[in-house]
Amino acid sequence: MTVRLLRAVGAATAVYGLAVTALPGLLARPSGLVDDEGRTARETRTALRPLGWRDAASGLAMVLAPAGPSLRTAACVRIAADFGDAVLLAATLPGRERKAKAVAVSLGWGALSVVGLLTDSSDVSADSRRPSDAVR
């Protein structure tokens, strides 16, 4: 497991999730969920905010979980969300180009977490070292 990669993915996901929670148009616009003037309907904003919150929570879990089984679980939750997004967005978003972009982004972020889980980094993060290891 590459802890630093998983933490970086988690941090980026948490920041993006908080941004979407506050400004749902950040997700609505590239997804084609806006009107002709680029405005996001109240109902769409209401529906997108929980997705942003989900991303913020799962990303924060990846940042804060202790290295080991807890971080693996947090990463698996994130991967399931990203791959699930890819499937659902491919089936439901308007426009072929928008679908392709949304699927690529979702799969790309999920793949980063998979790489973080499957690769082994010899440079283990400080939170998984014993205090005596840091002074060597």
JSON list of C-alpha atoms in Angstrom, two decimals:
[
{"chain": "A", "resi": 1, "resn": "MET", "atom": "CA", "xyz": [0.00, 0.00, 0.00]},
{"chain": "A", "resi": 2, "resn": "THR", "atom": "CA", "xyz": [1.30, 3.47, -0.88]},
{"chain": "A", "resi": 3, "resn": "VAL", "atom": "CA", "xyz": [0.02, 5.53, 2.02]},
{"chain": "A", "resi": 4, "resn": "ARG", "atom": "CA", "xyz": [1.08, 8.90, 0.63]},
{"chain": "A", "resi": 5, "resn": "LEU", "atom": "CA", "xyz": [-0.78, 8.36, -2.63]},
{"chain": "A", "resi": 6, "resn": "LEU", "atom": "CA", "xyz": [-3.93, 7.29, -0.81]},
{"chain": "A", "resi": 7, "resn": "ARG", "atom": "CA", "xyz": [-3.70, 10.30, 1.50]},
{"chain": "A", "resi": 8, "resn": "ALA", "atom": "CA", "xyz": [-3.23, 12.64, -1.49]},
{"chain": "A", "resi": 9, "resn": "VAL", "atom": "CA", "xyz": [-6.23, 11.16, -3.29]},
{"chain": "A", "resi": 10, "resn": "GLY", "atom": "CA", "xyz": [-8.23, 11.46, -0.08]},
{"chain": "A", "resi": 11, "resn": "ALA", "atom": "CA", "xyz": [-7.25, 15.10, 0.44]},
{"chain": "A", "resi": 12, "resn": "ALA", "atom": "CA", "xyz": [-8.08, 16.06, -3.15]},
{"chain": "A", "resi": 13, "resn": "THR", "atom": "CA", "xyz": [-11.40, 14.23, -2.92]},
{"chain": "A", "resi": 14, "resn": "ALA", "atom": "CA", "xyz": [-12.29, 15.91, 0.38]},
{"chain": "A", "resi": 15, "resn": "VAL", "atom": "CA", "xyz": [-11.54, 19.38, -0.97]},
{"chain": "A", "resi": 16, "resn": "TYR", "atom": "CA", "xyz": [-13.51, 18.73, -4.15]},
{"chain": "A", "resi": 17, "resn": "GLY", "atom": "CA", "xyz": [-16.41, 17.31, -2.15]},
{"chain": "A", "resi": 18, "resn": "LEU", "atom": "CA", "xyz": [-16.56, 20.37, 0.10]},
{"chain": "A", "resi": 19, "resn": "ALA", "atom": "CA", "xyz": [-16.42, 22.63, -2.96]},
{"chain": "A", "resi": 20, "resn": "VAL", "atom": "CA", "xyz": [-19.30, 20.77, -4.64]},
{"chain": "A", "resi": 21, "resn": "THR", "atom": "CA", "xyz": [-21.30, 20.85, -1.41]},
{"chain": "A", "resi": 22, "resn": "ALA", "atom": "CA", "xyz": [-20.93, 24.63, -1.30]},
{"chain": "A", "resi": 23, "resn": "LEU", "atom": "CA", "xyz": [-21.11, 25.22, -5.07]},
{"chain": "A", "resi": 24, "resn": "PRO", "atom": "CA", "xyz": [-22.97, 22.36, -6.79]},
{"chain": "A", "resi": 25, "resn": "GLY", "atom": "CA", "xyz": [-22.54, 24.07, -10.16]},
{"chain": "A", "resi": 26, "resn": "LEU", "atom": "CA", "xyz": [-18.92, 22.86, -10.11]},
{"chain": "A", "resi": 27, "resn": "LEU", "atom": "CA", "xyz": [-20.29, 19.38, -10.81]},
{"chain": "A", "resi": 28, "resn": "ALA", "atom": "CA", "xyz": [-23.50, 20.37, -12.60]},
{"chain": "A", "resi": 29, "resn": "ARG", "atom": "CA", "xyz": [-21.86, 22.39, -15.39]},
{"chain": "A", "resi": 30, "resn": "PRO", "atom": "CA", "xyz": [-19.46, 19.77, -16.76]},
{"chain": "A", "resi": 31, "resn": "SER", "atom": "CA", "xyz": [-22.17, 17.15, -16.33]},
{"chain": "A", "resi": 32, "resn": "GLY", "atom": "CA", "xyz": [-24.64, 19.07, -18.48]},
{"chain": "A", "resi": 33, "resn": "LEU", "atom": "CA", "xyz": [-27.07, 19.52, -15.61]},
{"chain": "A", "resi": 34, "resn": "VAL", "atom": "CA", "xyz": [-27.59, 23.26, -16.14]},
{"chain": "A", "resi": 35, "resn": "ASP", "atom": "CA", "xyz": [-30.03, 25.33, -18.20]},
{"chain": "A", "resi": 36, "resn": "ASP", "atom": "CA", "xyz": [-29.16, 27.24, -21.38]},
{"chain": "A", "resi": 37, "resn": "GLU", "atom": "CA", "xyz": [-27.81, 30.15, -19.31]},
{"chain": "A", "resi": 38, "resn": "GLY", "atom": "CA", "xyz": [-25.56, 27.83, -17.29]},
{"chain": "A", "resi": 39, "resn": "ARG", "atom": "CA", "xyz": [-27.68, 28.02, -14.14]},
{"chain": "A", "resi": 40, "resn": "THR", "atom": "CA", "xyz": [-28.21, 25.02, -11.89]},
{"chain": "A", "resi": 41, "resn": "ALA", "atom": "CA", "xyz": [-31.80, 24.39, -10.86]},
{"chain": "A", "resi": 42, "resn": "ARG", "atom": "CA", "xyz": [-32.57, 24.34, -7.14]},
{"chain": "A", "resi": 43, "resn": "GLU", "atom": "CA", "xyz": [-33.60, 20.69, -7.35]},
{"chain": "A", "resi": 44, "resn": "THR", "atom": "CA", "xyz": [-30.32, 19.77, -9.04]},
{"chain": "A", "resi": 45, "resn": "ARG", "atom": "CA", "xyz": [-28.30, 21.65, -6.41]},
{"chain": "A", "resi": 46, "resn": "THR", "atom": "CA", "xyz": [-30.25, 19.81, -3.73]},
{"chain": "A", "resi": 47, "resn": "ALA", "atom": "CA", "xyz": [-29.50, 16.45, -5.36]},
{"chain": "A", "resi": 48, "resn": "LEU", "atom": "CA", "xyz": [-25.77, 17.15, -5.90]},
{"chain": "A", "resi": 49, "resn": "ARG", "atom": "CA", "xyz": [-24.91, 18.43, -2.42]},
{"chain": "A", "resi": 50, "resn": "PRO", "atom": "CA", "xyz": [-25.11, 14.98, -0.77]},
{"chain": "A", "resi": 51, "resn": "LEU", "atom": "CA", "xyz": [-22.72, 13.63, -3.42]},
{"chain": "A", "resi": 52, "resn": "GLY", "atom": "CA", "xyz": [-20.28, 16.37, -2.53]},
{"chain": "A", "resi": 53, "resn": "TRP", "atom": "CA", "xyz": [-20.68, 15.58, 1.15]},
{"chain": "A", "resi": 54, "resn": "ARG", "atom": "CA", "xyz": [-20.11, 11.87, 0.44]},
{"chain": "A", "resi": 55, "resn": "ASP", "atom": "CA", "xyz": [-16.87, 12.72, -1.36]},
{"chain": "A", "resi": 56, "resn": "ALA", "atom": "CA", "xyz": [-15.78, 15.02, 1.46]},
{"chain": "A", "resi": 57, "resn": "ALA", "atom": "CA", "xyz": [-16.45, 12.35, 4.09]},
{"chain": "A", "resi": 58, "resn": "SER", "atom": "CA", "xyz": [-14.81, 9.50, 2.19]},
{"chain": "A", "resi": 59, "resn": "GLY", "atom": "CA", "xyz": [-11.81, 11.65, 1.28]},
{"chain": "A", "resi": 60, "resn": "LEU", "atom": "CA", "xyz": [-11.39, 12.76, 4.87]},
{"chain": "A", "resi": 61, "resn": "ALA", "atom": "CA", "xyz": [-11.54, 9.12, 5.97]},
{"chain": "A", "resi": 62, "resn": "MET", "atom": "CA", "xyz": [-8.62, 8.36, 3.63]},
{"chain": "A", "resi": 63, "resn": "VAL", "atom": "CA", "xyz": [-6.65, 11.25, 5.11]},
{"chain": "A", "resi": 64, "resn": "LEU", "atom": "CA", "xyz": [-7.31, 10.40, 8.76]},
{"chain": "A", "resi": 65, "resn": "ALA", "atom": "CA", "xyz": [-7.53, 6.60, 8.86]},
{"chain": "A", "resi": 66, "resn": "PRO", "atom": "CA", "xyz": [-4.52, 4.89, 10.42]},
{"chain": "A", "resi": 67, "resn": "ALA", "atom": "CA", "xyz": [-2.35, 3.08, 7.87]},
{"chain": "A", "resi": 68, "resn": "GLY", "atom": "CA", "xyz": [-3.36, -0.56, 7.60]},
{"chain": "A", "resi": 69, "resn": "PRO", "atom": "CA", "xyz": [-6.83, -2.11, 7.53]},
{"chain": "A", "resi": 70, "resn": "SER", "atom": "CA", "xyz": [-8.63, 1.17, 8.28]},
{"chain": "A", "resi": 71, "resn": "LEU", "atom": "CA", "xyz": [-7.01, 2.98, 5.38]},
{"chain": "A", "resi": 72, "resn": "ARG", "atom": "CA", "xyz": [-7.60, -0.01, 3.09]},
{"chain": "A", "resi": 73, "resn": "THR", "atom": "CA", "xyz": [-11.30, 0.05, 4.00]},
{"chain": "A", "resi": 74, "resn": "ALA", "atom": "CA", "xyz": [-11.55, 3.81, 3.42]},
{"chain": "A", "resi": 75, "resn": "ALA", "atom": "CA", "xyz": [-9.85, 3.41, 0.03]},
{"chain": "A", "resi": 76, "resn": "CYS", "atom": "CA", "xyz": [-12.20, 0.56, -0.93]},
{"chain": "A", "resi": 77, "resn": "VAL", "atom": "CA", "xyz": [-15.21, 2.74, -0.08]},
{"chain": "A", "resi": 78, "resn": "ARG", "atom": "CA", "xyz": [-13.76, 5.50, -2.27]},
{"chain": "A", "resi": 79, "resn": "ILE", "atom": "CA", "xyz": [-13.09, 3.05, -5.12]},
{"chain": "A", "resi": 80, "resn": "ALA", "atom": "CA", "xyz": [-16.65, 1.72, -4.92]},
{"chain": "A", "resi": 81, "resn": "ALA", "atom": "CA", "xyz": [-17.99, 5.27, -5.05]},
{"chain": "A", "resi": 82, "resn": "ASP", "atom": "CA", "xyz": [-15.81, 6.23, -8.04]},
{"chain": "A", "resi": 83, "resn": "PHE", "atom": "CA", "xyz": [-16.55, 3.09, -10.04]},
{"chain": "A", "resi": 84, "resn": "GLY", "atom": "CA", "xyz": [-20.23, 3.30, -9.12]},
{"chain": "A", "resi": 85, "resn": "ASP", "atom": "CA", "xyz": [-20.27, 6.90, -10.32]},
{"chain": "A", "resi": 86, "resn": "ALA", "atom": "CA", "xyz": [-18.75, 5.79, -13.63]},
{"chain": "A", "resi": 87, "resn": "VAL", "atom": "CA", "xyz": [-21.47, 3.19, -14.17]},
{"chain": "A", "resi": 88, "resn": "LEU", "atom": "CA", "xyz": [-24.35, 5.45, -13.16]},
{"chain": "A", "resi": 89, "resn": "LEU", "atom": "CA", "xyz": [-23.12, 8.52, -15.01]},
{"chain": "A", "resi": 90, "resn": "ALA", "atom": "CA", "xyz": [-22.54, 6.49, -18.17]},
{"chain": "A", "resi": 91, "resn": "ALA", "atom": "CA", "xyz": [-26.13, 5.32, -17.99]},
{"chain": "A", "resi": 92, "resn": "THR", "atom": "CA", "xyz": [-27.78, 8.62, -17.14]},
{"chain": "A", "resi": 93, "resn": "LEU", "atom": "CA", "xyz": [-25.89, 11.76, -18.18]},
{"chain": "A", "resi": 94, "resn": "PRO", "atom": "CA", "xyz": [-27.04, 13.62, -21.28]},
{"chain": "A", "resi": 95, "resn": "GLY", "atom": "CA", "xyz": [-24.70, 13.66, -24.28]},
{"chain": "A", "resi": 96, "resn": "ARG", "atom": "CA", "xyz": [-22.12, 11.14, -25.38]},
{"chain": "A", "resi": 97, "resn": "GLU", "atom": "CA", "xyz": [-19.13, 13.46, -24.88]},
{"chain": "A", "resi": 98, "resn": "ARG", "atom": "CA", "xyz": [-20.21, 14.41, -21.36]},
{"chain": "A", "resi": 99, "resn": "LYS", "atom": "CA", "xyz": [-20.69, 10.76, -20.48]},
{"chain": "A", "resi": 100, "resn": "ALA", "atom": "CA", "xyz": [-17.24, 9.87, -21.78]},
{"chain": "A", "resi": 101, "resn": "LYS", "atom": "CA", "xyz": [-15.57, 12.67, -19.80]},
{"chain": "A", "resi": 102, "resn": "ALA", "atom": "CA", "xyz": [-17.46, 11.87, -16.59]},
{"chain": "A", "resi": 103, "resn": "VAL", "atom": "CA", "xyz": [-16.66, 8.18, -16.88]},
{"chain": "A", "resi": 104, "resn": "ALA", "atom": "CA", "xyz": [-12.99, 8.90, -17.58]},
{"chain": "A", "resi": 105, "resn": "VAL", "atom": "CA", "xyz": [-12.72, 11.18, -14.54]},
{"chain": "A", "resi": 106, "resn": "SER", "atom": "CA", "xyz": [-14.50, 8.71, -12.26]},
{"chain": "A", "resi": 107, "resn": "LEU", "atom": "CA", "xyz": [-12.44, 5.76, -13.46]},
{"chain": "A", "resi": 108, "resn": "GLY", "atom": "CA", "xyz": [-9.24, 7.78, -13.25]},
{"chain": "A", "resi": 109, "resn": "TRP", "atom": "CA", "xyz": [-9.76, 8.72, -9.60]},
{"chain": "A", "resi": 110, "resn": "GLY", "atom": "CA", "xyz": [-10.81, 5.19, -8.74]},
{"chain": "A", "resi": 111, "resn": "ALA", "atom": "CA", "xyz": [-7.74, 3.82, -10.52]},
{"chain": "A", "resi": 112, "resn": "LEU", "atom": "CA", "xyz": [-5.45, 6.09, -8.48]},
{"chain": "A", "resi": 113, "resn": "SER", "atom": "CA", "xyz": [-6.85, 4.56, -5.30]},
{"chain": "A", "resi": 114, "resn": "VAL", "atom": "CA", "xyz": [-6.45, 1.05, -6.73]},
{"chain": "A", "resi": 115, "resn": "VAL", "atom": "CA", "xyz": [-2.81, 1.82, -7.54]},
{"chain": "A", "resi": 116, "resn": "GLY", "atom": "CA", "xyz": [-2.36, 3.15, -4.01]},
{"chain": "A", "resi": 117, "resn": "LEU", "atom": "CA", "xyz": [-3.71, -0.09, -2.59]},
{"chain": "A", "resi": 118, "resn": "LEU", "atom": "CA", "xyz": [-1.81, -2.45, -4.85]},
{"chain": "A", "resi": 119, "resn": "THR", "atom": "CA", "xyz": [1.61, -0.82, -4.85]},
{"chain": "A", "resi": 120, "resn": "ASP", "atom": "CA", "xyz": [4.01, -1.06, -1.98]},
{"chain": "A", "resi": 121, "resn": "SER", "atom": "CA", "xyz": [5.95, 2.01, -1.01]},
{"chain": "A", "resi": 122, "resn": "SER", "atom": "CA", "xyz": [9.12, 1.65, 0.98]},
{"chain": "A", "resi": 123, "resn": "ASP", "atom": "CA", "xyz": [8.69, 5.27, 2.07]},
{"chain": "A", "resi": 124, "resn": "VAL", "atom": "CA", "xyz": [5.94, 4.64, 4.61]},
{"chain": "A", "resi": 125, "resn": "SER", "atom": "CA", "xyz": [4.18, 7.68, 6.02]},
{"chain": "A", "resi": 126, "resn": "ALA", "atom": "CA", "xyz": [5.09, 8.94, 9.44]},
{"chain": "A", "resi": 127, "resn": "ASP", "atom": "CA", "xyz": [1.80, 7.87, 10.98]},
{"chain": "A", "resi": 128, "resn": "SER", "atom": "CA", "xyz": [2.57, 4.19, 10.43]},
{"chain": "A", "resi": 129, "resn": "ARG", "atom": "CA", "xyz": [6.18, 4.24, 11.76]},
{"chain": "A", "resi": 130, "resn": "ARG", "atom": "CA", "xyz": [7.22, 3.53, 15.27]},
{"chain": "A", "resi": 131, "resn": "PRO", "atom": "CA", "xyz": [8.80, 6.56, 16.99]},
{"chain": "A", "resi": 132, "resn": "SER", "atom": "CA", "xyz": [12.19, 4.79, 17.11]},
{"chain": "A", "resi": 133, "resn": "ASP", "atom": "CA", "xyz": [12.13, 4.33, 13.30]},
{"chain": "A", "resi": 134, "resn": "ALA", "atom": "CA", "xyz": [12.07, 8.09, 12.71]},
{"chain": "A", "resi": 135, "resn": "VAL", "atom": "CA", "xyz": [15.44, 8.70, 14.39]},
{"chain": "A", "resi": 136, "resn": "ARG", "atom": "CA", "xyz": [17.40, 6.13, 12.37]}
]
